[in-house]
Amino acid sequence: MVVKKKTLIIVCIIIAVGAIFGTIATVKYVQQLNAEREKIVQKERFDRAVDREYKQLVREYESIVETINDYSYSWSFRYKYVKKLNELLVAEVYPINYDSEFYTVSDCIDSLRHNKNRDLEILKSKAAFNAFFGD
């Protein structure tokens, strides 16, 4: 069997062009795959940072709530902790009655029993914000 020179050149050109396009396609696929992996790694890092921040905020929250619920402390001391709790939650979630420390603390104690899940959601949002903006 004899192969013509012209046919051999055409086949070689087709193989070379196919190899070039195959290499380019493979490189782009690998780059896309690496970019997706990097996004996954960044999301996992962010999630871990949010979890760390959230755990720290929950510990602080529980410490403040424990102090507010401890009747061995004075009303004025626990009143300051109600203010501290509002600062932690970044809003006046528990109303401050400036005329009476007693009512402020007792209202807060009553509300704490029913609103823990809401408070934890607020802390989760704050943790995500802090982790994203590095606060």
PDB file of C-alpha atoms in Angstrom:
ATOM      1  CA  MET A   1       0.000   0.000   0.000  1.00  0.00           C
ATOM      2  CA  VAL A   2       1.393   3.310  -1.029  1.00  0.00           C
ATOM      3  CA  VAL A   3       0.423   6.549   0.737  1.00  0.00           C
ATOM      4  CA  LYS A   4       0.566   9.733  -1.231  1.00  0.00           C
ATOM      5  CA  LYS A   5       2.669  12.542   0.120  1.00  0.00           C
ATOM      6  CA  LYS A   6      -0.276  14.968  -0.048  1.00  0.00           C
ATOM      7  CA  THR A   7      -2.517  12.615   1.988  1.00  0.00           C
ATOM      8  CA  LEU A   8       0.222  12.126   4.580  1.00  0.00           C
ATOM      9  CA  ILE A   9       0.655  15.897   5.020  1.00  0.00           C
ATOM     10  CA  ILE A  10      -3.113  16.395   5.453  1.00  0.00           C
ATOM     11  CA  VAL A  11      -3.332  13.594   8.044  1.00  0.00           C
ATOM     12  CA  CYS A  12      -0.342  15.011   9.958  1.00  0.00           C
ATOM     13  CA  ILE A  13      -1.878  18.497   9.951  1.00  0.00           C
ATOM     14  CA  ILE A  14      -5.222  17.132  11.196  1.00  0.00           C
ATOM     15  CA  ILE A  15      -3.492  15.188  13.995  1.00  0.00           C
ATOM     16  CA  ALA A  16      -1.415  18.244  14.994  1.00  0.00           C
ATOM     17  CA  VAL A  17      -4.467  20.553  15.031  1.00  0.00           C
ATOM     18  CA  GLY A  18      -6.444  17.943  16.993  1.00  0.00           C
ATOM     19  CA  ALA A  19      -3.618  17.632  19.519  1.00  0.00           C
ATOM     20  CA  ILE A  20      -3.422  21.426  19.920  1.00  0.00           C
ATOM     21  CA  PHE A  21      -7.187  21.779  20.460  1.00  0.00           C
ATOM     22  CA  GLY A  22      -7.185  18.797  22.815  1.00  0.00           C
ATOM     23  CA  THR A  23      -4.371  20.333  24.870  1.00  0.00           C
ATOM     24  CA  ILE A  24      -6.126  23.709  25.030  1.00  0.00           C
ATOM     25  CA  ALA A  25      -9.409  22.078  26.077  1.00  0.00           C
ATOM     26  CA  THR A  26      -7.658  20.024  28.742  1.00  0.00           C
ATOM     27  CA  VAL A  27      -5.845  23.068  30.151  1.00  0.00           C
ATOM     28  CA  LYS A  28      -9.088  25.089  30.323  1.00  0.00           C
ATOM     29  CA  TYR A  29     -10.891  22.199  32.013  1.00  0.00           C
ATOM     30  CA  VAL A  30      -8.134  21.855  34.614  1.00  0.00           C
ATOM     31  CA  GLN A  31      -8.196  25.616  35.264  1.00  0.00           C
ATOM     32  CA  GLN A  32     -11.966  25.535  35.713  1.00  0.00           C
ATOM     33  CA  LEU A  33     -11.693  22.550  38.040  1.00  0.00           C
ATOM     34  CA  ASN A  34      -9.010  24.312  40.116  1.00  0.00           C
ATOM     35  CA  ALA A  35     -11.166  27.454  40.339  1.00  0.00           C
ATOM     36  CA  GLU A  36     -14.120  25.408  41.597  1.00  0.00           C
ATOM     37  CA  ARG A  37     -11.917  23.671  44.160  1.00  0.00           C
ATOM     38  CA  GLU A  38     -10.604  27.033  45.340  1.00  0.00           C
ATOM     39  CA  LYS A  39     -14.175  28.313  45.787  1.00  0.00           C
ATOM     40  CA  ILE A  40     -15.023  25.238  47.848  1.00  0.00           C
ATOM     41  CA  VAL A  41     -11.912  25.701  49.999  1.00  0.00           C
ATOM     42  CA  GLN A  42     -12.712  29.392  50.553  1.00  0.00           C
ATOM     43  CA  LYS A  43     -16.307  28.571  51.529  1.00  0.00           C
ATOM     44  CA  GLU A  44     -15.091  25.935  53.990  1.00  0.00           C
ATOM     45  CA  ARG A  45     -12.641  28.441  55.500  1.00  0.00           C
ATOM     46  CA  PHE A  46     -15.414  31.007  55.812  1.00  0.00           C
ATOM     47  CA  ASP A  47     -17.753  28.462  57.423  1.00  0.00           C
ATOM     48  CA  ARG A  48     -15.062  27.495  59.946  1.00  0.00           C
ATOM     49  CA  ALA A  49     -14.431  31.166  60.750  1.00  0.00           C
ATOM     50  CA  VAL A  50     -18.172  31.734  61.232  1.00  0.00           C
ATOM     51  CA  ASP A  51     -18.382  28.700  63.527  1.00  0.00           C
ATOM     52  CA  ARG A  52     -15.439  29.888  65.634  1.00  0.00           C
ATOM     53  CA  GLU A  53     -16.887  33.390  65.920  1.00  0.00           C
ATOM     54  CA  TYR A  54     -20.355  32.014  66.687  1.00  0.00           C
ATOM     55  CA  LYS A  55     -19.059  29.757  69.475  1.00  0.00           C
ATOM     56  CA  GLN A  56     -17.215  32.699  71.021  1.00  0.00           C
ATOM     57  CA  LEU A  57     -20.334  34.893  70.846  1.00  0.00           C
ATOM     58  CA  VAL A  58     -22.508  32.138  72.331  1.00  0.00           C
ATOM     59  CA  ARG A  59     -20.074  31.724  75.245  1.00  0.00           C
ATOM     60  CA  GLU A  60     -20.214  35.456  75.876  1.00  0.00           C
ATOM     61  CA  TYR A  61     -24.022  35.427  75.561  1.00  0.00           C
ATOM     62  CA  GLU A  62     -24.383  32.550  78.022  1.00  0.00           C
ATOM     63  CA  SER A  63     -22.059  34.258  80.489  1.00  0.00           C
ATOM     64  CA  ILE A  64     -24.107  37.455  80.356  1.00  0.00           C
ATOM     65  CA  VAL A  65     -27.414  35.570  80.665  1.00  0.00           C
ATOM     66  CA  GLU A  66     -26.064  33.588  83.601  1.00  0.00           C
ATOM     67  CA  THR A  67     -25.109  36.820  85.353  1.00  0.00           C
ATOM     68  CA  ILE A  68     -28.514  38.374  84.666  1.00  0.00           C
ATOM     69  CA  ASN A  69     -30.283  35.313  86.073  1.00  0.00           C
ATOM     70  CA  ASP A  70     -28.076  35.138  89.178  1.00  0.00           C
ATOM     71  CA  TYR A  71     -30.038  36.619  92.090  1.00  0.00           C
ATOM     72  CA  SER A  72     -26.946  36.963  94.247  1.00  0.00           C
ATOM     73  CA  TYR A  73     -26.002  40.081  92.261  1.00  0.00           C
ATOM     74  CA  SER A  74     -27.647  43.437  92.809  1.00  0.00           C
ATOM     75  CA  TRP A  75     -30.308  44.828  90.490  1.00  0.00           C
ATOM     76  CA  SER A  76     -28.040  47.625  89.335  1.00  0.00           C
ATOM     77  CA  PHE A  77     -25.243  45.191  88.467  1.00  0.00           C
ATOM     78  CA  ARG A  78     -27.609  42.957  86.499  1.00  0.00           C
ATOM     79  CA  TYR A  79     -29.103  46.082  84.858  1.00  0.00           C
ATOM     80  CA  LYS A  80     -25.639  46.832  83.451  1.00  0.00           C
ATOM     81  CA  TYR A  81     -25.514  43.305  82.067  1.00  0.00           C
ATOM     82  CA  VAL A  82     -28.866  43.793  80.335  1.00  0.00           C
ATOM     83  CA  LYS A  83     -27.290  46.774  78.594  1.00  0.00           C
ATOM     84  CA  LYS A  84     -24.257  44.626  77.793  1.00  0.00           C
ATOM     85  CA  LEU A  85     -26.550  41.945  76.344  1.00  0.00           C
ATOM     86  CA  ASN A  86     -28.202  44.519  74.077  1.00  0.00           C
ATOM     87  CA  GLU A  87     -24.755  45.660  72.928  1.00  0.00           C
ATOM     88  CA  LEU A  88     -23.812  42.070  72.157  1.00  0.00           C
ATOM     89  CA  LEU A  89     -26.992  41.591  70.130  1.00  0.00           C
ATOM     90  CA  VAL A  90     -26.353  44.945  68.363  1.00  0.00           C
ATOM     91  CA  ALA A  91     -29.887  46.160  69.073  1.00  0.00           C
ATOM     92  CA  GLU A  92     -32.106  46.954  71.987  1.00  0.00           C
ATOM     93  CA  VAL A  93     -33.722  43.537  71.942  1.00  0.00           C
ATOM     94  CA  TYR A  94     -34.452  43.740  75.638  1.00  0.00           C
ATOM     95  CA  PRO A  95     -36.028  47.126  76.409  1.00  0.00           C
ATOM     96  CA  ILE A  96     -34.257  49.354  78.877  1.00  0.00           C
ATOM     97  CA  ASN A  97     -36.532  51.072  81.370  1.00  0.00           C
ATOM     98  CA  TYR A  98     -34.445  54.011  82.497  1.00  0.00           C
ATOM     99  CA  ASP A  99     -36.749  54.672  85.449  1.00  0.00           C
ATOM    100  CA  SER A 100     -36.459  51.264  87.039  1.00  0.00           C
ATOM    101  CA  GLU A 101     -33.596  48.798  87.078  1.00  0.00           C
ATOM    102  CA  PHE A 102     -35.864  46.219  88.682  1.00  0.00           C
ATOM    103  CA  TYR A 103     -38.408  46.219  85.836  1.00  0.00           C
ATOM    104  CA  THR A 104     -35.710  46.189  83.210  1.00  0.00           C
ATOM    105  CA  VAL A 105     -33.997  43.152  84.705  1.00  0.00           C
ATOM    106  CA  SER A 106     -37.200  41.253  85.502  1.00  0.00           C
ATOM    107  CA  ASP A 107     -38.615  41.897  82.001  1.00  0.00           C
ATOM    108  CA  CYS A 108     -35.337  40.735  80.516  1.00  0.00           C
ATOM    109  CA  ILE A 109     -35.360  37.540  82.594  1.00  0.00           C
ATOM    110  CA  ASP A 110     -38.912  36.777  81.449  1.00  0.00           C
ATOM    111  CA  SER A 111     -38.048  37.473  77.810  1.00  0.00           C
ATOM    112  CA  LEU A 112     -34.860  35.400  77.907  1.00  0.00           C
ATOM    113  CA  ARG A 113     -36.862  32.242  78.549  1.00  0.00           C
ATOM    114  CA  HIS A 114     -38.857  32.675  75.345  1.00  0.00           C
ATOM    115  CA  ASN A 115     -36.380  34.330  72.985  1.00  0.00           C
ATOM    116  CA  LYS A 116     -33.218  32.238  73.173  1.00  0.00           C
ATOM    117  CA  ASN A 117     -33.595  30.896  69.617  1.00  0.00           C
ATOM    118  CA  ARG A 118     -34.054  34.413  68.253  1.00  0.00           C
ATOM    119  CA  ASP A 119     -30.984  35.582  70.144  1.00  0.00           C
ATOM    120  CA  LEU A 120     -28.912  32.691  68.785  1.00  0.00           C
ATOM    121  CA  GLU A 121     -30.027  33.536  65.233  1.00  0.00           C
ATOM    122  CA  ILE A 122     -28.958  37.143  65.790  1.00  0.00           C
ATOM    123  CA  LEU A 123     -25.599  35.916  67.058  1.00  0.00           C
ATOM    124  CA  LYS A 124     -25.213  33.629  64.023  1.00  0.00           C
ATOM    125  CA  SER A 125     -25.814  36.611  61.720  1.00  0.00           C
ATOM    126  CA  LYS A 126     -23.372  38.716  63.699  1.00  0.00           C
ATOM    127  CA  ALA A 127     -20.779  35.925  63.515  1.00  0.00           C
ATOM    128  CA  ALA A 128     -21.133  35.735  59.734  1.00  0.00           C
ATOM    129  CA  PHE A 129     -20.817  39.525  59.482  1.00  0.00           C
ATOM    130  CA  ASN A 130     -17.742  39.551  61.719  1.00  0.00           C
ATOM    131  CA  ALA A 131     -16.122  36.681  59.829  1.00  0.00           C
ATOM    132  CA  PHE A 132     -16.770  38.309  56.455  1.00  0.00           C
ATOM    133  CA  PHE A 133     -15.608  41.790  57.388  1.00  0.00           C
ATOM    134  CA  GLY A 134     -12.964  40.675  59.862  1.00  0.00           C
ATOM    135  CA  ASP A 135     -14.456  42.573  62.755  1.00  0.00           C
TER     136      ASP A 135
END
